[in-house]
């Protein structure tokens, strides 16, 4: 029997789904992080997971984004062969209209991160369209839709290889993980696609991330296929690397590993690896002709009541009076609470500043003795000084770091994940510091920001230079003045502990 699916119903359902996943984690994700939190033995990793869980509860209560990077939208549609569309738009246009309405909703504005002309002007489309849309035409009279919003930090760590048929998938994955750093914001999931062709493997890896976290069920049941054997083996071996939450070293790097496979050419073994971050955002709905399919809010009692106490011994820093001499005593892995005036700037702002410096032009703000935060915040709503404002991946600023430290008087940086060798060398040479904020705790971080104003490059939108006034913003000393990086030492320590059997990965 033919079912009529109205244009407005798909639009409304997509818009509702995207708003929903911006502030509600899937319950299976919360359960998995809570379990990992309780068994974690690394204090730094445990603190990071506490912030992720607290942030998640705050977002669920306040209906504000889990992460400032509200993602690029990916939609998978299974369209029944016995349906008829009622409307004058293409299905692509319907989906994109749903995206547009979701991201521009005044009560919960979502950050527009999609840029047109990617190798040219890179101009923001303003409404986060277009989405990446995939179709399957299947028997039936419904439209089955999966909606996801994928953050750029985790997407940037995607890997692909065309292995030889005799090569080990496990060996390849274990080789890739340490090269991915912490920019994908672990703990999260790994999606792996094996077989088909290059593009099919990538698509399977992305699709696998839509599945629920259920590795414990598989551990109890036992593997019944090669894909399930790979899931179990990789789950144990990846966690055995000791990378841990936010790459700080610990017992839980992945909450689950998903594997999808399909037949491939006899000469090939295509393998794709795509991580999902701590801002896991996806949901599902079905249109059957009876109207829009709207999401059902979860029970907030399902969110754990986690407290995070920094203690009286924590270092409190006034950014308005801190000096380079003060930095000499800061220890790697130490928790610091920042207060005072904090500048912001990320990719586009850094490129523009470097260009101005090379031309001898004056920057819009004096950075002498200042700290800069790598962030592109969400626009504020209601009484907010700024919307969710979690850190972006710091390694993208590595190539600018030496010039910024040596030509502007900057003494400190705040971002997400590790720094590369080029940046660490520049930090050491200039006796500066790099501090890490927790990726996936954007709303929690924003609560430390009491005011925000644009002080440079207003035309760059969310990539403009802001000046935040902050109160007790929690960060970790990730690279000290001597160039010691906790993202190098932490995983090494915990990998050794796991290998020596002094502590067990559960």
Short mmCIF file of C-alpha atoms in Angstrom, two decimals, residues 31-437:
data_model
loop_
_atom_site.label_atom_id
_atom_site.label_comp_id
_atom_site.label_asym_id
_atom_site.label_seq_id
_atom_site.Cartn_x
_atom_site.Cartn_y
_atom_site.Cartn_z
CA UNK A 31 26.02 4.58 30.96
CA UNK A 32 29.33 3.61 29.33
CA UNK A 33 31.15 6.78 30.43
CA UNK A 34 29.82 6.47 33.97
CA UNK A 35 31.04 2.86 34.18
CA UNK A 36 34.45 3.91 32.82
CA UNK A 37 34.57 6.79 35.31
CA UNK A 38 33.99 4.52 38.30
CA UNK A 39 36.69 2.02 37.30
CA UNK A 40 39.29 4.60 36.18
CA UNK A 41 42.52 4.63 38.20
CA UNK A 42 44.15 7.64 36.53
CA UNK A 43 43.19 10.83 38.39
CA UNK A 44 43.62 13.07 35.33
CA UNK A 45 41.46 10.81 33.16
CA UNK A 46 38.87 10.42 35.92
CA UNK A 47 38.64 14.22 36.31
CA UNK A 48 38.17 14.59 32.55
CA UNK A 49 35.32 12.07 32.50
CA UNK A 50 33.74 13.77 35.51
CA UNK A 51 33.65 17.03 33.57
CA UNK A 52 32.13 15.26 30.54
CA UNK A 53 29.37 13.73 32.69
CA UNK A 54 28.65 16.97 34.56
CA UNK A 55 28.55 18.87 31.28
CA UNK A 56 26.15 16.31 29.80
CA UNK A 57 23.70 16.68 32.67
CA UNK A 58 23.89 20.48 32.48
CA UNK A 59 23.16 20.41 28.74
CA UNK A 60 20.23 18.03 29.19
CA UNK A 61 18.76 20.36 31.81
CA UNK A 62 19.54 23.64 30.04
CA UNK A 63 18.92 22.54 26.44
CA UNK A 64 22.25 23.93 25.23
CA UNK A 65 24.89 22.22 23.08
CA UNK A 66 27.11 19.50 24.55
CA UNK A 67 30.00 20.83 22.47
CA UNK A 68 30.60 24.19 20.81
CA UNK A 69 31.38 22.28 17.60
CA UNK A 70 27.80 21.30 16.77
CA UNK A 71 29.06 19.28 13.85
CA UNK A 72 28.51 18.71 10.17
CA UNK A 73 25.21 16.91 9.63
CA UNK A 74 25.16 13.41 8.13
CA UNK A 75 21.82 11.80 7.25
CA UNK A 76 21.11 8.22 6.20
CA UNK A 77 17.69 7.64 4.61
CA UNK A 78 16.14 4.28 3.78
CA UNK A 79 13.28 5.19 1.47
CA UNK A 80 10.52 2.63 0.98
CA UNK A 81 9.62 1.78 -2.62
CA UNK A 82 5.92 2.16 -1.81
CA UNK A 83 5.99 5.77 -0.63
CA UNK A 84 4.98 8.92 -2.46
CA UNK A 85 6.29 12.36 -1.61
CA UNK A 86 3.87 15.28 -1.22
CA UNK A 87 5.71 18.55 -1.81
CA UNK A 88 7.63 20.62 -4.32
CA UNK A 89 11.17 20.24 -2.92
CA UNK A 90 13.77 17.58 -3.60
CA UNK A 91 14.49 15.28 -0.67
CA UNK A 92 17.96 16.86 -0.37
CA UNK A 93 16.31 20.27 -0.08
CA UNK A 94 13.86 18.99 2.54
CA UNK A 95 16.70 17.64 4.67
CA UNK A 96 18.71 20.83 4.30
CA UNK A 97 15.70 22.95 5.24
CA UNK A 98 15.42 20.87 8.41
CA UNK A 99 19.12 21.51 9.12
CA UNK A 100 18.67 25.23 8.49
CA UNK A 101 15.76 25.53 10.92
CA UNK A 102 17.54 23.52 13.61
CA UNK A 103 20.74 25.54 13.52
CA UNK A 104 19.00 28.92 13.45
CA UNK A 105 16.47 28.19 16.21
CA UNK A 106 16.59 31.30 18.46
CA UNK A 107 16.08 29.38 21.73
CA UNK A 108 19.13 27.18 21.11
CA UNK A 109 21.31 28.61 18.38
CA UNK A 110 23.76 26.02 17.05
CA UNK A 111 27.14 26.97 15.64
CA UNK A 112 27.36 27.08 11.86
CA UNK A 113 30.64 25.37 10.96
CA UNK A 114 30.18 24.45 7.29
CA UNK A 115 32.30 26.38 4.79
CA UNK A 116 31.74 26.56 1.03
CA UNK A 117 34.65 26.68 -1.43
CA UNK A 118 36.79 24.49 0.87
CA UNK A 119 40.09 25.09 -0.94
CA UNK A 120 39.36 28.72 -1.76
CA UNK A 121 37.45 31.42 0.08
CA UNK A 122 36.15 28.98 2.74
CA UNK A 123 33.07 31.14 3.32
CA UNK A 124 30.65 30.06 6.04
CA UNK A 125 27.27 29.10 4.60
CA UNK A 126 25.66 30.62 7.69
CA UNK A 127 23.18 27.85 8.49
CA UNK A 128 25.34 24.69 8.56
CA UNK A 129 23.99 23.46 5.23
CA UNK A 130 24.46 21.44 3.16
CA UNK A 131 24.23 18.13 5.00
CA UNK A 132 25.94 14.98 3.76
CA UNK A 133 23.03 12.78 2.67
CA UNK A 134 23.03 9.06 1.85
CA UNK A 135 20.14 7.03 0.41
CA UNK A 136 19.04 3.44 0.17
CA UNK A 137 15.89 2.48 -1.74
CA UNK A 138 14.31 -0.49 0.05
CA UNK A 139 11.07 -2.49 0.06
CA UNK A 140 8.34 -1.00 2.25
CA UNK A 141 6.16 2.06 2.76
CA UNK A 142 8.10 4.09 5.35
CA UNK A 143 11.10 6.42 5.42
CA UNK A 144 13.68 5.34 8.00
CA UNK A 145 16.09 8.14 8.94
CA UNK A 146 19.31 8.28 10.99
CA UNK A 147 20.60 11.76 11.79
CA UNK A 148 24.07 12.51 13.15
CA UNK A 149 26.13 15.64 13.79
CA UNK A 150 29.86 14.90 13.52
CA UNK A 151 32.41 17.18 15.12
CA UNK A 152 35.39 18.31 13.05
CA UNK A 153 38.00 17.27 15.62
CA UNK A 154 37.06 13.61 15.50
CA UNK A 155 36.33 13.61 11.77
CA UNK A 156 39.83 15.01 11.16
CA UNK A 157 41.31 11.82 12.64
CA UNK A 158 39.65 9.51 10.10
CA UNK A 159 42.02 7.03 8.48
CA UNK A 160 41.92 4.88 5.35
CA UNK A 161 44.27 2.28 3.92
CA UNK A 162 44.19 -0.16 1.05
CA UNK A 163 45.84 -3.11 2.79
CA UNK A 164 47.20 -6.19 1.09
CA UNK A 165 44.90 -9.19 1.52
CA UNK A 166 47.33 -10.84 3.97
CA UNK A 167 47.82 -7.70 6.12
CA UNK A 168 46.45 -7.56 9.66
CA UNK A 169 43.59 -5.14 10.31
CA UNK A 170 44.36 -5.25 14.04
CA UNK A 171 48.01 -4.30 13.49
CA UNK A 172 46.98 -1.42 11.23
CA UNK A 173 44.44 -0.02 13.71
CA UNK A 174 46.91 -0.26 16.60
CA UNK A 175 49.48 1.55 14.47
CA UNK A 176 46.99 4.33 13.62
CA UNK A 177 45.67 5.02 17.13
CA UNK A 178 48.83 6.60 18.59
CA UNK A 179 49.14 8.83 15.51
CA UNK A 180 45.61 10.18 16.06
CA UNK A 181 46.55 11.92 19.29
CA UNK A 182 43.70 13.10 21.51
CA UNK A 183 42.04 15.51 19.09
CA UNK A 184 39.15 13.08 18.64
CA UNK A 185 38.27 13.54 22.34
CA UNK A 186 38.37 10.06 23.82
CA UNK A 187 36.68 8.20 25.38
CA UNK A 188 34.53 7.51 22.35
CA UNK A 189 33.83 4.85 19.77
CA UNK A 190 35.79 3.54 16.81
CA UNK A 191 33.91 2.74 13.61
CA UNK A 192 35.69 0.37 11.22
CA UNK A 193 34.66 -0.54 7.69
CA UNK A 194 36.32 -3.43 5.86
CA UNK A 195 35.80 -4.41 2.24
CA UNK A 196 33.96 -3.11 -0.78
CA UNK A 197 35.84 -0.24 -2.37
CA UNK A 198 37.48 2.81 -0.82
CA UNK A 199 34.28 4.85 -0.57
CA UNK A 200 32.23 1.86 0.62
CA UNK A 201 34.65 1.15 3.46
CA UNK A 202 34.44 4.75 4.64
CA UNK A 203 30.65 4.71 4.47
CA UNK A 204 30.44 1.48 6.48
CA UNK A 205 32.75 2.91 9.14
CA UNK A 206 30.52 5.98 9.49
CA UNK A 207 27.31 3.91 9.53
CA UNK A 208 28.68 1.63 12.24
CA UNK A 209 28.89 4.58 14.63
CA UNK A 210 25.08 4.81 14.61
CA UNK A 211 24.86 1.52 16.52
CA UNK A 212 24.43 1.44 20.32
CA UNK A 213 27.30 0.78 22.71
CA UNK A 214 26.98 -2.92 23.55
CA UNK A 215 30.49 -4.37 23.73
CA UNK A 216 29.77 -5.86 27.18
CA UNK A 217 26.87 -7.86 25.70
CA UNK A 218 29.22 -9.20 23.04
CA UNK A 219 31.82 -10.09 25.67
CA UNK A 220 29.21 -12.18 27.51
CA UNK A 221 27.80 -13.79 24.35
CA UNK A 222 31.04 -14.43 22.53
CA UNK A 223 31.96 -13.76 18.91
CA UNK A 224 30.04 -15.49 16.13
CA UNK A 225 31.74 -13.84 13.13
CA UNK A 226 35.10 -12.40 12.12
CA UNK A 227 33.71 -8.86 12.54
CA UNK A 228 32.74 -9.66 16.14
CA UNK A 229 36.13 -11.23 16.82
CA UNK A 230 37.75 -8.00 15.63
CA UNK A 231 35.51 -5.93 17.89
CA UNK A 232 36.54 -7.87 20.98
CA UNK A 233 40.24 -8.01 20.12
CA UNK A 234 40.48 -4.32 19.25
CA UNK A 235 38.48 -3.20 22.28
CA UNK A 236 40.99 -4.91 24.59
CA UNK A 237 44.11 -3.95 22.66
CA UNK A 238 43.17 -0.30 22.05
CA UNK A 239 42.37 0.20 25.73
CA UNK A 240 45.66 -1.54 26.49
CA UNK A 241 47.50 1.32 24.79
CA UNK A 242 46.86 3.44 27.90
CA UNK A 243 45.89 6.56 25.91
CA UNK A 244 42.94 7.24 28.21
CA UNK A 245 40.37 10.03 28.44
CA UNK A 246 41.50 13.16 26.56
CA UNK A 247 44.82 11.39 25.88
CA UNK A 248 46.00 11.99 29.46
CA UNK A 249 46.74 8.32 30.16
CA UNK A 250 44.29 5.86 31.66
CA UNK A 251 42.30 2.66 31.36
CA UNK A 252 39.51 3.65 28.96
CA UNK A 253 40.28 5.00 25.50
CA UNK A 254 37.32 3.44 23.67
CA UNK A 255 33.85 2.63 24.96
CA UNK A 256 33.13 0.31 22.03
CA UNK A 257 34.52 -0.74 18.66
CA UNK A 258 32.14 -1.24 15.75
CA UNK A 259 33.00 -3.27 12.64
CA UNK A 260 31.02 -3.56 9.40
CA UNK A 261 32.28 -5.51 6.44
CA UNK A 262 31.23 -6.54 2.94
CA UNK A 263 32.71 -8.47 -0.01
CA UNK A 264 35.67 -6.92 -1.79
CA UNK A 265 37.95 -7.50 -4.79
CA UNK A 266 40.39 -10.41 -4.50
CA UNK A 267 43.38 -8.05 -4.80
CA UNK A 268 42.21 -5.61 -2.11
CA UNK A 269 41.48 -5.18 1.57
CA UNK A 270 40.17 -1.61 1.99
CA UNK A 271 39.96 -0.57 5.65
CA UNK A 272 38.48 2.65 7.05
CA UNK A 273 38.70 3.93 10.62
CA UNK A 274 36.50 6.76 11.89
CA UNK A 275 36.38 7.76 15.57
CA UNK A 276 33.38 9.24 17.36
CA UNK A 277 34.13 11.71 20.12
CA UNK A 278 32.83 12.43 23.61
CA UNK A 279 30.08 14.51 21.97
CA UNK A 280 28.39 11.45 20.49
CA UNK A 281 25.34 12.83 18.65
CA UNK A 282 22.94 10.66 16.68
CA UNK A 283 19.31 9.59 16.69
CA UNK A 284 16.73 7.79 14.57
CA UNK A 285 13.13 8.25 13.44
CA UNK A 286 10.62 6.68 11.04
CA UNK A 287 8.03 8.49 8.90
CA UNK A 288 4.92 6.42 8.17
CA UNK A 289 2.58 9.05 6.76
CA UNK A 290 0.87 9.93 10.04
CA UNK A 291 2.82 13.15 10.60
CA UNK A 292 6.25 14.23 11.83
CA UNK A 293 8.24 11.83 14.01
CA UNK A 294 9.48 13.81 17.00
CA UNK A 295 12.01 12.72 19.61
CA UNK A 296 10.96 11.65 23.12
CA UNK A 297 12.94 13.42 25.87
CA UNK A 298 14.84 11.04 28.14
CA UNK A 299 14.42 10.80 31.90
CA UNK A 300 16.98 13.10 33.53
CA UNK A 301 17.13 10.69 36.47
CA UNK A 302 19.14 8.44 34.15
CA UNK A 303 22.01 10.96 34.26
CA UNK A 304 24.46 10.23 37.10
CA UNK A 305 24.99 12.80 39.83
CA UNK A 306 28.76 13.22 39.54
CA UNK A 307 30.62 15.83 41.56
CA UNK A 308 34.03 17.19 40.65
CA UNK A 309 36.03 18.81 43.42
CA UNK A 310 39.31 20.54 42.65
CA UNK A 311 40.41 20.78 46.29
CA UNK A 312 42.09 23.53 48.26
CA UNK A 313 45.56 22.77 46.90
CA UNK A 314 44.67 23.67 43.30
CA UNK A 315 46.66 26.50 41.73
CA UNK A 316 44.54 29.61 41.16
CA UNK A 317 45.87 32.03 38.55
CA UNK A 318 44.96 35.66 37.88
CA UNK A 319 45.57 36.15 34.16
CA UNK A 320 45.65 39.92 34.62
CA UNK A 321 48.80 39.76 36.75
CA UNK A 322 50.54 36.45 35.91
CA UNK A 323 54.15 36.74 34.70
CA UNK A 324 56.55 34.51 32.80
CA UNK A 325 58.43 33.95 36.06
CA UNK A 326 55.26 32.55 37.62
CA UNK A 327 55.08 29.89 34.90
CA UNK A 328 58.41 28.36 35.94
CA UNK A 329 56.82 26.54 38.89
CA UNK A 330 53.83 25.09 37.02
CA UNK A 331 53.96 21.28 36.91
CA UNK A 332 52.83 18.98 34.06
CA UNK A 333 49.45 17.42 34.86
CA UNK A 334 48.64 20.07 37.48
CA UNK A 335 45.08 21.43 37.65
CA UNK A 336 44.87 25.21 37.33
CA UNK A 337 41.86 27.50 37.76
CA UNK A 338 42.09 30.57 35.54
CA UNK A 339 40.46 33.91 36.29
CA UNK A 340 40.74 37.30 34.58
CA UNK A 341 40.92 38.38 30.95
CA UNK A 342 41.50 35.64 28.34
CA UNK A 343 41.87 36.28 24.60
CA UNK A 344 40.56 33.83 21.98
CA UNK A 345 41.62 32.92 18.47
CA UNK A 346 41.71 29.87 16.26
CA UNK A 347 42.65 28.92 12.67
CA UNK A 348 41.43 31.89 10.63
CA UNK A 349 42.45 34.47 13.26
CA UNK A 350 45.92 32.95 13.59
CA UNK A 351 46.48 32.94 9.83
CA UNK A 352 45.41 36.56 9.58
CA UNK A 353 47.64 37.60 12.50
CA UNK A 354 50.66 35.81 11.00
CA UNK A 355 50.04 37.59 7.68
CA UNK A 356 49.83 40.96 9.46
CA UNK A 357 53.02 40.27 11.41
CA UNK A 358 54.88 39.39 8.19
CA UNK A 359 53.76 42.73 6.71
CA UNK A 360 54.75 44.69 9.81
CA UNK A 361 51.14 45.64 10.55
CA UNK A 362 49.83 46.24 14.07
CA UNK A 363 47.56 43.56 15.52
CA UNK A 364 44.09 44.58 16.75
CA UNK A 365 44.98 43.70 20.35
CA UNK A 366 48.19 43.75 22.41
CA UNK A 367 49.05 40.18 23.43
CA UNK A 368 52.03 40.96 25.64
CA UNK A 369 51.92 38.75 28.72
CA UNK A 370 48.54 37.34 27.69
CA UNK A 371 47.00 33.88 27.24
CA UNK A 372 45.00 32.85 24.17
CA UNK A 373 42.22 30.25 24.08
CA UNK A 374 41.68 28.21 20.91
CA UNK A 375 37.88 28.35 20.66
CA UNK A 376 35.00 29.17 18.34
CA UNK A 377 32.05 29.66 20.70
CA UNK A 378 28.34 29.19 20.11
CA UNK A 379 26.34 32.43 20.06
CA UNK A 380 24.75 33.28 23.42
CA UNK A 381 21.03 33.08 24.16
CA UNK A 382 19.02 34.68 26.93
CA UNK A 383 21.25 35.75 29.85
CA UNK A 384 24.41 33.99 28.64
CA UNK A 385 27.66 35.91 28.24
CA UNK A 386 28.62 33.37 25.57
CA UNK A 387 27.29 30.04 24.40
CA UNK A 388 29.09 26.70 24.89
CA UNK A 389 32.77 27.41 24.46
CA UNK A 390 34.88 24.29 24.64
CA UNK A 391 38.40 24.08 23.16
CA UNK A 392 39.30 23.25 19.58
CA UNK A 393 42.19 20.99 18.57
CA UNK A 394 45.44 22.76 19.37
CA UNK A 395 47.67 20.98 16.85
CA UNK A 396 46.14 23.02 14.02
CA UNK A 397 47.79 26.08 15.56
CA UNK A 398 51.22 24.41 15.87
CA UNK A 399 52.62 25.99 12.71
CA UNK A 400 51.79 29.46 14.05
CA UNK A 401 53.06 28.94 17.59
CA UNK A 402 56.69 30.08 17.34
CA UNK A 403 55.83 33.29 15.53
CA UNK A 404 53.00 34.05 17.96
CA UNK A 405 55.22 33.51 21.01
CA UNK A 406 58.20 35.40 19.65
CA UNK A 407 56.48 38.31 17.89
CA UNK A 408 53.44 39.10 20.04
CA UNK A 409 54.58 38.62 23.64
CA UNK A 410 52.06 35.82 24.21
CA UNK A 411 53.05 33.58 27.15
CA UNK A 412 50.35 30.91 27.30
CA UNK A 413 47.83 28.98 25.22
CA UNK A 414 44.72 26.96 26.07
CA UNK A 415 43.30 24.29 23.76
CA UNK A 416 42.30 20.69 23.31
CA UNK A 417 44.54 17.62 23.06
CA UNK A 418 48.27 17.38 22.47
CA UNK A 419 50.82 19.67 20.81
CA UNK A 420 53.21 18.45 18.12
CA UNK A 421 57.02 18.59 18.23
CA UNK A 422 57.21 21.96 16.42
CA UNK A 423 54.94 23.65 18.96
CA UNK A 424 56.57 21.96 21.98
CA UNK A 425 60.00 23.12 20.86
CA UNK A 426 58.72 26.69 20.48
CA UNK A 427 57.04 26.54 23.93
CA UNK A 428 60.28 25.30 25.52
CA UNK A 429 62.45 27.88 23.76
CA UNK A 430 60.19 30.73 24.88
CA UNK A 431 59.47 29.41 28.40
CA UNK A 432 55.74 29.53 27.71
CA UNK A 433 53.02 27.03 28.70
CA UNK A 434 50.19 25.15 27.02
CA UNK A 435 47.09 24.34 29.06
CA UNK A 436 44.41 21.80 28.13
CA UNK A 437 40.68 22.21 28.64
#
